[in-house]
Coordinates of C-alpha atoms in Angstrom, one line a residue:
Q1054 CA -0.7 -16.6 171.4
T1055 CA 0.1 -14.6 168.4
F1056 CA 3.8 -14.7 169.2
F1057 CA 3.6 -18.4 169.7
I1058 CA 2.0 -19.0 166.3
K1059 CA 4.6 -16.8 164.6
S1060 CA 7.4 -18.6 166.4
L1061 CA 6.0 -21.9 165.2
T1062 CA 5.8 -20.6 161.7
V1063 CA 9.4 -19.3 161.8
D1064 CA 10.5 -22.7 163.2
A1065 CA 8.7 -24.6 160.5
D1066 CA 10.2 -22.4 157.8
S1067 CA 13.6 -22.9 159.4
L1068 CA 13.2 -26.7 159.5
M1069 CA 12.1 -26.8 155.8
A1070 CA 15.0 -24.7 154.7
R1071 CA 17.4 -26.9 156.7
A1072 CA 15.8 -30.1 155.2
K1073 CA 16.3 -28.6 151.7
S1074 CA 19.9 -27.7 152.5
E1075 CA 20.6 -31.2 153.8
S1076 CA 18.9 -32.8 150.8
V1077 CA 21.0 -30.7 148.5
T1078 CA 24.1 -31.6 150.5
C1079 CA 23.3 -35.4 150.4
A1080 CA 22.6 -35.2 146.7
G1081 CA 25.9 -33.5 146.2
K1082 CA 27.7 -36.1 148.2
T1083 CA 25.9 -38.9 146.2
A1084 CA 26.9 -37.3 142.9
T1085 CA 30.5 -36.9 144.1
A1086 CA 30.6 -40.5 145.2
Q1087 CA 29.3 -41.7 141.9
T1088 CA 31.8 -39.5 140.1
G1089 CA 34.6 -40.9 142.2
R1090 CA 33.5 -44.5 141.6
S1091 CA 33.3 -43.8 137.8
E1092 CA 36.8 -42.3 137.8
N1093 CA 38.2 -45.2 139.8
G1094 CA 36.6 -47.7 137.4
E1095 CA 38.0 -45.9 134.4
E1096 CA 41.4 -45.8 136.0
M1097 CA 41.2 -49.5 136.8
R1098 CA 40.3 -50.3 133.2
H1099 CA 43.2 -48.1 132.0
K1100 CA 45.6 -50.0 134.2
I1101 CA 44.3 -53.4 133.1
M1102 CA 44.4 -52.6 129.4
T1103 CA 47.9 -51.2 129.7
I1104 CA 49.1 -54.3 131.5
V1105 CA 47.5 -56.5 128.8
G1106 CA 49.2 -54.5 126.1
I1107 CA 52.6 -54.8 127.8
V1108 CA 52.3 -58.5 128.4
L1109 CA 51.3 -59.2 124.7
C1110 CA 54.1 -57.0 123.5
V1111 CA 56.6 -58.8 125.7
L1112 CA 55.4 -62.2 124.5
L1113 CA 55.0 -61.4 120.8
T1114 CA 57.9 -59.1 120.2
P1115 CA 60.6 -61.9 120.3
I1116 CA 58.6 -64.0 117.9
L1117 CA 58.3 -61.1 115.5
V1118 CA 62.0 -60.3 115.7
I1119 CA 62.9 -64.0 115.1
N1120 CA 60.5 -64.1 112.2
C1121 CA 62.1 -61.0 110.6
I1122 CA 65.6 -62.4 111.1
M1123 CA 64.6 -65.7 109.6
I1124 CA 62.9 -64.1 106.6
V1125 CA 65.9 -61.9 105.9
Q1126 CA 68.4 -64.8 106.2
S1127 CA 66.3 -67.0 104.0
M1128 CA 66.2 -64.3 101.3
I1129 CA 70.0 -64.0 101.5
N1130 CA 70.8 -67.7 101.7
E1131 CA 68.0 -69.5 99.9
D1132 CA 69.7 -72.9 100.2
E1133 CA 70.3 -72.8 103.9
V1134 CA 68.1 -73.0 107.0
P1135 CA 68.3 -69.6 108.7
G1136 CA 69.7 -69.6 112.2
I1137 CA 71.6 -67.6 114.8
G1138 CA 74.9 -68.7 116.2
G1139 CA 74.6 -72.2 114.9
Y1140 CA 71.1 -72.6 116.3
S1141 CA 67.9 -72.7 114.2
P1142 CA 64.3 -72.6 115.2
L1143 CA 62.1 -75.0 113.2
I1144 CA 58.3 -75.4 113.1
V1145 CA 57.1 -79.0 113.3
L1146 CA 53.8 -79.7 111.5
P1147 CA 53.5 -83.5 110.9
E1148 CA 52.9 -85.8 113.9
S1149 CA 55.6 -88.3 113.0
M1150 CA 57.7 -87.6 116.1
E1151 CA 55.0 -87.9 118.8
D1152 CA 55.4 -88.4 121.8
K1153 CA 58.6 -86.4 121.7
I1154 CA 57.7 -83.6 119.4
F1155 CA 54.1 -82.5 118.6
D1156 CA 52.4 -80.8 115.8
G1157 CA 52.8 -77.0 116.0
D1158 CA 55.9 -77.1 118.3
I1159 CA 58.9 -74.9 117.7
I1160 CA 62.1 -76.9 118.2
I1161 CA 65.7 -75.7 118.4
V1162 CA 68.3 -77.6 116.4
K1163 CA 72.1 -77.1 116.6
S1164 CA 74.5 -77.4 113.7
I1165 CA 76.4 -80.6 113.9
A1166 CA 79.0 -82.5 111.8
G1167 CA 77.9 -85.8 110.3
K1168 CA 80.6 -87.7 112.4
D1169 CA 79.0 -86.5 115.6
V1170 CA 75.6 -88.0 114.8
R1171 CA 74.7 -91.0 117.1
K1172 CA 72.8 -94.0 116.1
E1173 CA 69.5 -94.5 117.9
E1174 CA 70.1 -91.3 120.0
S1175 CA 70.3 -88.4 117.6
V1176 CA 67.1 -86.8 116.3
I1177 CA 68.2 -84.8 113.3
S1178 CA 66.7 -82.3 110.9
F1179 CA 67.6 -82.6 107.3
F1180 CA 66.6 -81.6 103.8
D1181 CA 64.4 -84.5 102.7
P1182 CA 66.2 -86.4 99.9
A1183 CA 62.8 -87.7 98.7
G1184 CA 61.2 -84.3 98.7
N1185 CA 61.5 -81.1 96.6
G1186 CA 64.9 -80.2 98.0
T1187 CA 63.6 -77.4 100.3
S1188 CA 61.4 -79.3 102.8
V1189 CA 63.0 -80.1 106.1
V1190 CA 62.2 -83.3 108.1
T1191 CA 63.0 -84.1 111.7
H1192 CA 63.4 -87.8 112.5
R1193 CA 65.5 -90.1 114.6
V1194 CA 68.6 -91.8 113.2
I1195 CA 68.3 -95.6 113.4
D1196 CA 71.3 -96.6 111.3
I1197 CA 74.5 -95.0 109.8
E1198 CA 76.6 -96.1 106.8
D1199 CA 79.8 -94.9 105.4
R1200 CA 79.6 -94.9 101.6
N1201 CA 82.9 -94.0 100.0
G1202 CA 83.7 -91.5 102.7
V1203 CA 80.3 -90.0 102.8
L1204 CA 78.0 -90.8 105.8
Y1205 CA 74.4 -91.8 105.2
F1206 CA 71.7 -91.9 107.8
Q1207 CA 68.7 -94.1 107.9
T1208 CA 65.9 -92.2 109.7
K1209 CA 62.5 -92.9 111.1
G1210 CA 59.8 -91.0 112.8
D1211 CA 59.1 -92.3 116.4
N1212 CA 55.4 -92.3 115.6
N1213 CA 55.8 -94.0 112.2
N1214 CA 55.6 -97.8 111.6
T1215 CA 58.4 -97.9 109.0
E1216 CA 61.7 -96.2 108.4
D1217 CA 62.1 -93.5 105.8
R1218 CA 62.5 -94.9 102.3
V1219 CA 65.5 -92.8 101.2
W1220 CA 68.8 -92.7 103.2
V1221 CA 70.0 -89.1 104.1
P1222 CA 73.5 -88.1 103.0
E1223 CA 75.3 -85.9 105.6
T1224 CA 75.3 -83.1 103.0
N1225 CA 71.6 -82.8 103.7
L1226 CA 72.1 -82.4 107.4
V1227 CA 70.7 -79.3 109.0
G1228 CA 71.3 -80.0 112.6
E1229 CA 70.5 -82.1 115.7
W1230 CA 67.6 -81.5 117.9
T1231 CA 68.7 -80.0 121.2
G1232 CA 65.7 -81.3 123.1
I1233 CA 64.2 -77.9 123.4
R1234 CA 60.7 -77.5 122.2
I1235 CA 58.1 -74.7 122.7
P1236 CA 54.6 -76.2 122.4
L1237 CA 52.2 -74.8 119.8
L1238 CA 54.2 -71.6 119.3
G1239 CA 54.8 -72.7 115.7
H1240 CA 51.1 -72.1 114.9
V1241 CA 51.5 -68.5 116.3
A1242 CA 54.6 -67.9 114.3
L1243 CA 53.0 -69.0 111.1
F1244 CA 49.9 -66.9 111.9
M1245 CA 52.1 -63.9 112.4
Q1246 CA 53.4 -64.2 108.9
T1247 CA 50.0 -63.5 107.5
T1248 CA 48.4 -60.1 107.2
G1249 CA 45.7 -60.9 109.7
G1250 CA 48.3 -62.3 112.1
L1251 CA 50.3 -59.1 111.8
I1252 CA 47.3 -57.0 112.7
V1253 CA 46.1 -59.2 115.6
C1254 CA 49.5 -60.0 117.1
V1255 CA 51.3 -56.7 116.5
L1256 CA 49.0 -53.7 115.9
V1257 CA 46.4 -54.7 118.5
P1258 CA 48.8 -55.0 121.4
L1259 CA 50.5 -51.7 120.3
G1260 CA 47.1 -50.1 120.2
L1261 CA 46.3 -51.3 123.7
L1262 CA 49.6 -50.1 125.0
I1263 CA 49.5 -46.6 123.3
G1264 CA 45.8 -46.0 123.4
Y1265 CA 45.4 -46.6 127.1

């Protein structure tokens, strides 16, 4: 009987020790699993933020480069619209050309000779003869006149009720719209020219790319 009691006592102690060991093991496994999940979550966040930074840099870098080129060219040739290879990007703000061109669009115009402008077909960009000499307007040509060897264009916005008051001499011609427009990107380009825009559109993406 004494042996039996001792045996039970030993067995009980053994079971308790085993239970404690298994409890510690389970706790260790749980902690390890939690640590693994935490590391996986952090790695996933790192990948996501890196991808976001890369995408933003890819999208915004061309706009920044074009802006810089335009600014430099405008400083060198103040009387000319800056462009590359005869093509110039212009930001459209008024709504006079809807439903073809919308407010905030960036359009691409190509340098063109006055003789190549086509009545009722060509949409031209020109220095507004009724403006301050630096503002550029994009309207459709509705009539052409030759005045002593100089071509003049009568223009009208597709969304306007009347034609423009002043005829445009070919010397004011900037170019003809190629039909290419990038919706709303003009607002982004204008925003990037501000201090806040530079921080949001350039430094933040770079921070995401480098920091993560």
